[in-house]
Short mmCIF file of N, CA and C in Angstrom, two decimals:
data_model
loop_
_atom_site.label_atom_id
_atom_site.label_comp_id
_atom_site.label_asym_id
_atom_site.label_seq_id
_atom_site.Cartn_x
_atom_site.Cartn_y
_atom_site.Cartn_z
N UNK A 1176 117.76 34.56 27.03
CA UNK A 1176 119.03 34.65 27.72
C UNK A 1176 119.62 36.06 27.63
N UNK A 1177 119.42 36.73 26.49
CA UNK A 1177 119.97 38.08 26.36
C UNK A 1177 119.29 39.05 27.33
N UNK A 1178 118.00 38.84 27.62
CA UNK A 1178 117.31 39.68 28.61
C UNK A 1178 117.95 39.53 29.98
N UNK A 1179 118.28 38.31 30.33
CA UNK A 1179 118.86 38.07 31.66
C UNK A 1179 120.29 38.62 31.76
N UNK A 1180 121.05 38.51 30.68
CA UNK A 1180 122.40 39.08 30.68
C UNK A 1180 122.31 40.60 30.82
N UNK A 1181 121.43 41.21 30.04
CA UNK A 1181 121.25 42.66 30.10
C UNK A 1181 120.81 43.08 31.50
N UNK A 1182 119.83 42.35 32.09
CA UNK A 1182 119.32 42.70 33.42
C UNK A 1182 120.42 42.58 34.48
N UNK A 1183 121.25 41.55 34.36
CA UNK A 1183 122.34 41.37 35.33
C UNK A 1183 123.35 42.51 35.23
N UNK A 1184 123.75 42.85 34.01
CA UNK A 1184 124.69 43.96 33.81
C UNK A 1184 124.07 45.26 34.30
N UNK A 1185 122.78 45.46 34.02
CA UNK A 1185 122.11 46.68 34.45
C UNK A 1185 122.01 46.76 35.97
N UNK A 1186 121.79 45.62 36.63
CA UNK A 1186 121.76 45.61 38.10
C UNK A 1186 123.13 45.98 38.68
N UNK A 1187 124.19 45.48 38.09
CA UNK A 1187 125.53 45.83 38.55
C UNK A 1187 125.76 47.33 38.39
N UNK A 1188 125.38 47.88 37.23
CA UNK A 1188 125.53 49.32 37.00
C UNK A 1188 124.67 50.13 37.96
N UNK A 1189 123.47 49.63 38.26
CA UNK A 1189 122.61 50.32 39.24
C UNK A 1189 123.24 50.30 40.63
N UNK A 1190 123.87 49.18 41.00
CA UNK A 1190 124.56 49.12 42.28
C UNK A 1190 125.68 50.14 42.36
N UNK A 1191 126.45 50.26 41.28
CA UNK A 1191 127.52 51.27 41.24
C UNK A 1191 126.92 52.67 41.32
N UNK A 1192 125.82 52.88 40.59
CA UNK A 1192 125.15 54.18 40.62
C UNK A 1192 124.61 54.53 41.99
N UNK A 1193 124.11 53.53 42.72
CA UNK A 1193 123.62 53.79 44.08
C UNK A 1193 124.76 54.19 45.01
N UNK A 1194 125.91 53.55 44.85
CA UNK A 1194 127.06 53.91 45.68
C UNK A 1194 127.50 55.34 45.36
N UNK A 1195 127.56 55.67 44.08
CA UNK A 1195 127.95 57.04 43.69
C UNK A 1195 126.90 58.04 44.16
N UNK A 1196 125.61 57.71 43.96
CA UNK A 1196 124.53 58.60 44.36
C UNK A 1196 124.50 58.84 45.86
N UNK A 1197 124.83 57.82 46.64
CA UNK A 1197 124.84 57.98 48.09
C UNK A 1197 125.94 58.94 48.54
N UNK A 1198 126.99 59.05 47.75
CA UNK A 1198 128.09 59.93 48.11
C UNK A 1198 127.90 61.38 47.70
N UNK A 1199 126.77 61.71 47.10
CA UNK A 1199 126.53 63.08 46.66
C UNK A 1199 126.21 63.95 47.88
N UNK A 1200 126.97 65.01 48.04
CA UNK A 1200 126.75 65.96 49.14
C UNK A 1200 126.81 67.37 48.57
N UNK A 1201 126.12 68.27 49.22
CA UNK A 1201 126.14 69.67 48.80
C UNK A 1201 126.84 70.49 49.87
N UNK A 1202 127.53 71.52 49.43
CA UNK A 1202 128.23 72.40 50.34
C UNK A 1202 127.26 73.21 51.19
N UNK A 1203 126.11 73.51 50.63
CA UNK A 1203 125.12 74.29 51.36
C UNK A 1203 123.78 73.58 51.24
N UNK A 1204 122.93 73.82 52.21
CA UNK A 1204 121.63 73.14 52.25
C UNK A 1204 120.59 74.04 51.60
N UNK A 1205 120.14 73.67 50.41
CA UNK A 1205 119.15 74.47 49.72
C UNK A 1205 117.77 73.83 49.77
N UNK A 1206 117.66 72.63 50.29
CA UNK A 1206 116.38 71.99 50.53
C UNK A 1206 116.57 70.99 51.66
N UNK A 1207 115.50 70.60 52.31
CA UNK A 1207 115.64 69.77 53.52
C UNK A 1207 116.33 68.42 53.28
N UNK A 1208 116.09 67.79 52.15
CA UNK A 1208 116.66 66.46 51.90
C UNK A 1208 118.03 66.50 51.24
N UNK A 1209 118.35 67.59 50.58
CA UNK A 1209 119.62 67.68 49.88
C UNK A 1209 119.51 67.10 48.48
N UNK A 1210 120.65 66.97 47.78
CA UNK A 1210 120.63 66.52 46.38
C UNK A 1210 120.58 65.00 46.22
N UNK A 1211 120.63 64.23 47.29
CA UNK A 1211 120.75 62.79 47.21
C UNK A 1211 119.48 62.04 46.78
N UNK A 1212 118.27 62.41 47.19
CA UNK A 1212 117.09 61.57 46.93
C UNK A 1212 116.76 61.35 45.46
N UNK A 1213 116.93 62.37 44.62
CA UNK A 1213 116.54 62.20 43.22
C UNK A 1213 117.34 61.10 42.52
N UNK A 1214 118.68 61.14 42.53
CA UNK A 1214 119.40 60.05 41.86
C UNK A 1214 119.17 58.69 42.51
N UNK A 1215 119.05 58.66 43.83
CA UNK A 1215 118.81 57.38 44.50
C UNK A 1215 117.46 56.80 44.08
N UNK A 1216 116.43 57.64 44.00
CA UNK A 1216 115.10 57.18 43.60
C UNK A 1216 115.10 56.68 42.17
N UNK A 1217 115.69 57.43 41.26
CA UNK A 1217 115.71 57.03 39.84
C UNK A 1217 116.48 55.72 39.67
N UNK A 1218 117.64 55.61 40.31
CA UNK A 1218 118.44 54.39 40.17
C UNK A 1218 117.74 53.21 40.83
N UNK A 1219 117.04 53.44 41.93
CA UNK A 1219 116.29 52.35 42.57
C UNK A 1219 115.17 51.86 41.67
N UNK A 1220 114.49 52.77 40.99
CA UNK A 1220 113.44 52.36 40.04
C UNK A 1220 114.03 51.58 38.87
N UNK A 1221 115.20 52.00 38.40
CA UNK A 1221 115.86 51.25 37.32
C UNK A 1221 116.25 49.86 37.79
N UNK A 1222 116.73 49.75 39.03
CA UNK A 1222 117.10 48.44 39.57
C UNK A 1222 115.87 47.55 39.71
N UNK A 1223 114.74 48.12 40.12
CA UNK A 1223 113.50 47.35 40.22
C UNK A 1223 113.08 46.83 38.84
N UNK A 1224 113.18 47.67 37.82
CA UNK A 1224 112.85 47.23 36.46
C UNK A 1224 113.80 46.14 35.98
N UNK A 1225 115.08 46.26 36.33
CA UNK A 1225 116.04 45.22 35.96
C UNK A 1225 115.72 43.91 36.66
N UNK A 1226 115.30 43.97 37.92
CA UNK A 1226 114.89 42.76 38.63
C UNK A 1226 113.67 42.12 37.98
N UNK A 1227 112.70 42.94 37.60
CA UNK A 1227 111.51 42.41 36.91
C UNK A 1227 111.90 41.76 35.59
N UNK A 1228 112.82 42.36 34.88
CA UNK A 1228 113.29 41.80 33.62
C UNK A 1228 114.05 40.50 33.85
N UNK A 1229 114.79 40.44 34.94
CA UNK A 1229 115.59 39.26 35.25
C UNK A 1229 114.71 38.05 35.56
N UNK A 1230 113.58 38.26 36.22
CA UNK A 1230 112.76 37.15 36.66
C UNK A 1230 111.51 36.92 35.83
N UNK A 1231 111.31 37.65 34.76
CA UNK A 1231 110.12 37.44 33.92
C UNK A 1231 110.32 36.24 33.01
N UNK A 1232 109.19 35.74 32.51
CA UNK A 1232 109.22 34.63 31.58
C UNK A 1232 109.84 35.11 30.27
N UNK A 1233 110.85 34.39 29.76
CA UNK A 1233 111.54 34.88 28.56
C UNK A 1233 110.65 34.81 27.31
N UNK A 1234 110.79 35.83 26.49
CA UNK A 1234 110.10 35.87 25.20
C UNK A 1234 111.07 35.46 24.10
N UNK A 1235 110.52 35.14 22.95
CA UNK A 1235 111.40 34.85 21.82
C UNK A 1235 112.00 36.16 21.34
N UNK A 1236 113.25 36.09 20.94
CA UNK A 1236 113.99 37.29 20.55
C UNK A 1236 113.83 37.51 19.05
N UNK A 1237 113.45 38.74 18.69
CA UNK A 1237 113.36 39.14 17.29
C UNK A 1237 114.28 40.34 17.09
N UNK A 1238 115.43 40.12 16.47
CA UNK A 1238 116.38 41.20 16.27
C UNK A 1238 115.91 42.09 15.14
N UNK A 1239 116.21 43.37 15.21
CA UNK A 1239 115.80 44.29 14.14
C UNK A 1239 116.53 44.00 12.84
N UNK A 1240 115.93 44.43 11.77
CA UNK A 1240 116.52 44.25 10.44
C UNK A 1240 117.72 45.19 10.30
N UNK A 1241 118.62 44.91 9.34
CA UNK A 1241 119.80 45.79 9.16
C UNK A 1241 119.48 47.27 8.96
N UNK A 1242 118.45 47.65 8.20
CA UNK A 1242 118.17 49.09 8.09
C UNK A 1242 117.78 49.72 9.44
N UNK A 1243 117.04 48.99 10.25
CA UNK A 1243 116.66 49.52 11.57
C UNK A 1243 117.89 49.61 12.47
N UNK A 1244 118.76 48.61 12.42
CA UNK A 1244 120.00 48.66 13.20
C UNK A 1244 120.87 49.84 12.77
N UNK A 1245 120.91 50.11 11.48
CA UNK A 1245 121.69 51.25 10.98
C UNK A 1245 121.15 52.56 11.55
N UNK A 1246 119.82 52.67 11.57
CA UNK A 1246 119.21 53.88 12.12
C UNK A 1246 119.49 54.01 13.61
N UNK A 1247 119.47 52.90 14.33
CA UNK A 1247 119.76 52.93 15.76
C UNK A 1247 121.19 53.38 16.02
N UNK A 1248 122.12 52.88 15.23
CA UNK A 1248 123.53 53.29 15.38
C UNK A 1248 123.68 54.78 15.07
N UNK A 1249 123.01 55.25 14.02
CA UNK A 1249 123.05 56.68 13.69
C UNK A 1249 122.42 57.52 14.80
N UNK A 1250 121.36 57.03 15.41
CA UNK A 1250 120.72 57.75 16.51
C UNK A 1250 121.66 57.85 17.71
N UNK A 1251 122.34 56.76 18.04
CA UNK A 1251 123.29 56.78 19.15
C UNK A 1251 124.45 57.73 18.85
N UNK A 1252 124.94 57.71 17.61
CA UNK A 1252 126.02 58.62 17.22
C UNK A 1252 125.56 60.08 17.29
N UNK A 1253 124.32 60.34 16.88
CA UNK A 1253 123.78 61.69 16.94
C UNK A 1253 123.67 62.17 18.38
N UNK A 1254 123.20 61.30 19.28
CA UNK A 1254 123.09 61.68 20.69
C UNK A 1254 124.46 61.90 21.32
N UNK A 1255 125.44 61.10 20.93
CA UNK A 1255 126.80 61.28 21.44
C UNK A 1255 127.39 62.61 20.93
N UNK A 1256 127.13 62.92 19.67
CA UNK A 1256 127.61 64.20 19.13
C UNK A 1256 126.92 65.37 19.83
N UNK A 1257 125.64 65.22 20.13
CA UNK A 1257 124.90 66.26 20.86
C UNK A 1257 125.53 66.50 22.23
N UNK A 1258 125.83 65.42 22.93
CA UNK A 1258 126.44 65.55 24.26
C UNK A 1258 127.83 66.17 24.17
N UNK A 1259 128.59 65.80 23.15
CA UNK A 1259 129.94 66.31 23.02
C UNK A 1259 130.01 67.75 22.57
N UNK A 1260 129.07 68.17 21.74
CA UNK A 1260 129.11 69.53 21.17
C UNK A 1260 128.16 70.50 21.86
N UNK A 1261 127.48 70.05 22.92
CA UNK A 1261 126.45 70.85 23.57
C UNK A 1261 126.98 72.20 24.05
N UNK A 1262 128.08 72.22 24.76
CA UNK A 1262 128.59 73.48 25.29
C UNK A 1262 129.21 74.35 24.20
N UNK A 1263 129.90 73.72 23.26
CA UNK A 1263 130.57 74.51 22.22
C UNK A 1263 129.56 75.14 21.26
N UNK A 1264 128.59 74.34 20.79
CA UNK A 1264 127.58 74.88 19.88
C UNK A 1264 126.52 75.70 20.61
N UNK A 1265 126.26 75.35 21.86
CA UNK A 1265 125.19 76.01 22.61
C UNK A 1265 123.90 75.23 22.49
N UNK A 1266 123.00 75.45 23.43
CA UNK A 1266 121.75 74.70 23.45
C UNK A 1266 120.90 74.90 22.20
N UNK A 1267 120.68 76.15 21.76
CA UNK A 1267 119.77 76.31 20.61
C UNK A 1267 120.26 75.61 19.33
N UNK A 1268 121.52 75.80 18.97
CA UNK A 1268 122.03 75.21 17.74
C UNK A 1268 122.18 73.69 17.87
N UNK A 1269 122.68 73.22 19.01
CA UNK A 1269 122.85 71.77 19.20
C UNK A 1269 121.49 71.07 19.19
N UNK A 1270 120.49 71.67 19.82
CA UNK A 1270 119.16 71.07 19.85
C UNK A 1270 118.51 71.12 18.48
N UNK A 1271 118.74 72.18 17.74
CA UNK A 1271 118.22 72.25 16.37
C UNK A 1271 118.80 71.12 15.53
N UNK A 1272 120.11 70.92 15.60
CA UNK A 1272 120.75 69.87 14.82
C UNK A 1272 120.30 68.48 15.26
N UNK A 1273 120.14 68.29 16.57
CA UNK A 1273 119.66 67.00 17.07
C UNK A 1273 118.25 66.72 16.59
N UNK A 1274 117.37 67.68 16.74
CA UNK A 1274 115.98 67.50 16.33
C UNK A 1274 115.89 67.26 14.82
N UNK A 1275 116.65 68.00 14.05
CA UNK A 1275 116.67 67.82 12.60
C UNK A 1275 117.13 66.40 12.25
N UNK A 1276 118.22 65.95 12.89
CA UNK A 1276 118.76 64.62 12.60
C UNK A 1276 117.78 63.51 12.97
N UNK A 1277 117.17 63.62 14.14
CA UNK A 1277 116.22 62.59 14.57
C UNK A 1277 115.00 62.59 13.66
N UNK A 1278 114.53 63.75 13.27
CA UNK A 1278 113.38 63.82 12.37
C UNK A 1278 113.71 63.18 11.03
N UNK A 1279 114.91 63.42 10.52
CA UNK A 1279 115.30 62.80 9.24
C UNK A 1279 115.44 61.29 9.39
N UNK A 1280 115.93 60.82 10.55
CA UNK A 1280 116.02 59.37 10.78
C UNK A 1280 114.64 58.72 10.77
N UNK A 1281 113.63 59.48 11.17
CA UNK A 1281 112.26 58.96 11.16
C UNK A 1281 111.50 59.36 9.88
N UNK A 1282 112.27 59.64 8.83
CA UNK A 1282 111.74 59.89 7.47
C UNK A 1282 110.89 61.15 7.35
N UNK A 1283 111.19 62.18 8.12
CA UNK A 1283 110.51 63.46 7.93
C UNK A 1283 111.08 64.15 6.70
N UNK A 1284 110.29 64.99 6.08
CA UNK A 1284 110.79 65.76 4.95
C UNK A 1284 111.77 66.81 5.45
N UNK A 1285 112.58 67.35 4.53
CA UNK A 1285 113.55 68.37 4.92
C UNK A 1285 112.88 69.58 5.57
N UNK A 1286 111.78 70.03 4.99
CA UNK A 1286 111.08 71.19 5.51
C UNK A 1286 110.51 70.91 6.91
N UNK A 1287 109.88 69.76 7.07
CA UNK A 1287 109.29 69.41 8.37
C UNK A 1287 110.38 69.24 9.43
N UNK A 1288 111.50 68.62 9.06
CA UNK A 1288 112.60 68.43 10.01
C UNK A 1288 113.19 69.78 10.42
N UNK A 1289 113.37 70.68 9.47
CA UNK A 1289 113.93 72.00 9.79
C UNK A 1289 112.95 72.81 10.64
N UNK A 1290 111.68 72.77 10.29
CA UNK A 1290 110.69 73.52 11.07
C UNK A 1290 110.59 73.00 12.50
N UNK A 1291 110.60 71.69 12.66
CA UNK A 1291 110.51 71.13 14.01
C UNK A 1291 111.77 71.45 14.81
N UNK A 1292 112.93 71.44 14.16
CA UNK A 1292 114.17 71.79 14.84
C UNK A 1292 114.17 73.23 15.31
N UNK A 1293 113.77 74.13 14.44
CA UNK A 1293 113.74 75.56 14.80
C UNK A 1293 112.73 75.80 15.91
N UNK A 1294 111.54 75.21 15.78
CA UNK A 1294 110.49 75.42 16.78
C UNK A 1294 110.89 74.83 18.13
N UNK A 1295 111.36 73.59 18.13
CA UNK A 1295 111.71 72.94 19.40
C UNK A 1295 112.89 73.63 20.08
N UNK A 1296 113.94 73.92 19.33
CA UNK A 1296 115.10 74.55 19.96
C UNK A 1296 114.75 75.93 20.49
N UNK A 1297 114.00 76.68 19.73
CA UNK A 1297 113.62 78.02 20.17
C UNK A 1297 112.68 78.01 21.36
N UNK A 1298 111.66 77.19 21.30
CA UNK A 1298 110.69 77.17 22.40
C UNK A 1298 111.28 76.56 23.67
N UNK A 1299 112.10 75.52 23.53
CA UNK A 1299 112.73 74.94 24.72
C UNK A 1299 113.73 75.90 25.35
N UNK A 1300 114.50 76.60 24.51
CA UNK A 1300 115.44 77.58 25.06
C UNK A 1300 114.70 78.68 25.79
N UNK A 1301 113.62 79.18 25.19
CA UNK A 1301 112.83 80.22 25.85
C UNK A 1301 112.24 79.70 27.16
N UNK A 1302 111.68 78.49 27.15
CA UNK A 1302 111.05 77.94 28.35
C UNK A 1302 112.07 77.76 29.48
N UNK A 1303 113.22 77.19 29.17
CA UNK A 1303 114.21 76.96 30.21
C UNK A 1303 114.88 78.26 30.65
N UNK A 1304 115.27 79.09 29.70
CA UNK A 1304 116.03 80.29 30.02
C UNK A 1304 115.17 81.37 30.66
N UNK A 1305 114.02 81.63 30.09
CA UNK A 1305 113.19 82.74 30.56
C UNK A 1305 112.17 82.32 31.63
N UNK A 1306 111.47 81.23 31.40
CA UNK A 1306 110.40 80.85 32.32
C UNK A 1306 110.92 80.12 33.56
N UNK A 1307 111.88 79.21 33.37
CA UNK A 1307 112.36 78.39 34.49
C UNK A 1307 113.67 78.90 35.08
N UNK A 1308 114.27 79.92 34.49
CA UNK A 1308 115.54 80.48 34.95
C UNK A 1308 116.65 79.44 35.04
N UNK A 1309 116.69 78.52 34.07
CA UNK A 1309 117.77 77.55 33.97
C UNK A 1309 118.77 78.10 32.96
N UNK A 1310 119.99 78.29 33.40
CA UNK A 1310 121.01 78.85 32.52
C UNK A 1310 121.49 77.78 31.56
N UNK A 1311 121.34 78.03 30.28
CA UNK A 1311 121.79 77.12 29.24
C UNK A 1311 122.89 77.78 28.42
N UNK A 1312 123.85 76.99 27.94
CA UNK A 1312 124.93 77.60 27.15
C UNK A 1312 124.41 78.11 25.81
N UNK A 1313 124.88 79.28 25.43
CA UNK A 1313 124.53 79.85 24.13
C UNK A 1313 125.52 79.41 23.08
N UNK A 1314 126.70 79.02 23.50
CA UNK A 1314 127.72 78.54 22.57
C UNK A 1314 129.03 79.26 22.78
N UNK A 1315 130.08 78.50 23.06
CA UNK A 1315 131.37 79.14 23.27
C UNK A 1315 132.00 79.59 21.95
N UNK A 1316 131.52 79.09 20.82
CA UNK A 1316 132.05 79.52 19.52
C UNK A 1316 131.66 80.95 19.20
N UNK A 1317 130.66 81.49 19.91
CA UNK A 1317 130.25 82.86 19.70
C UNK A 1317 131.16 83.86 20.42
N UNK A 1318 131.86 83.41 21.44
CA UNK A 1318 132.66 84.36 22.23
C UNK A 1318 134.11 84.36 21.83
#
């Protein structure tokens, strides 16, 4: 029953997303289709998955144990903090902290978590900023 409730709520949200996505317009035409197809396609695929979930044979539900639930809540809080502090901290520092936190949630050692955070934040910043020319915030706390 929880799968069907989730699928129904997700379908409603997908419907709202399709209405919002259909209203996306650009002031200038930088590609033949405009900015509309990508969100419409992604939301349509999510709606298809929700429909499949709605009509599939139900499985027995096995809820996670309290320690796993605690980790999931911490992961959601970490992602929310990342989204909220992204512009102020900047991409490199925010991504380092996110990667470090997620690695620690998955029981990585302090050294491994720090090394993965430094490597991922540095390499992703370089790839997006230098190779792909995507402007990422460096951090408003620096200015």
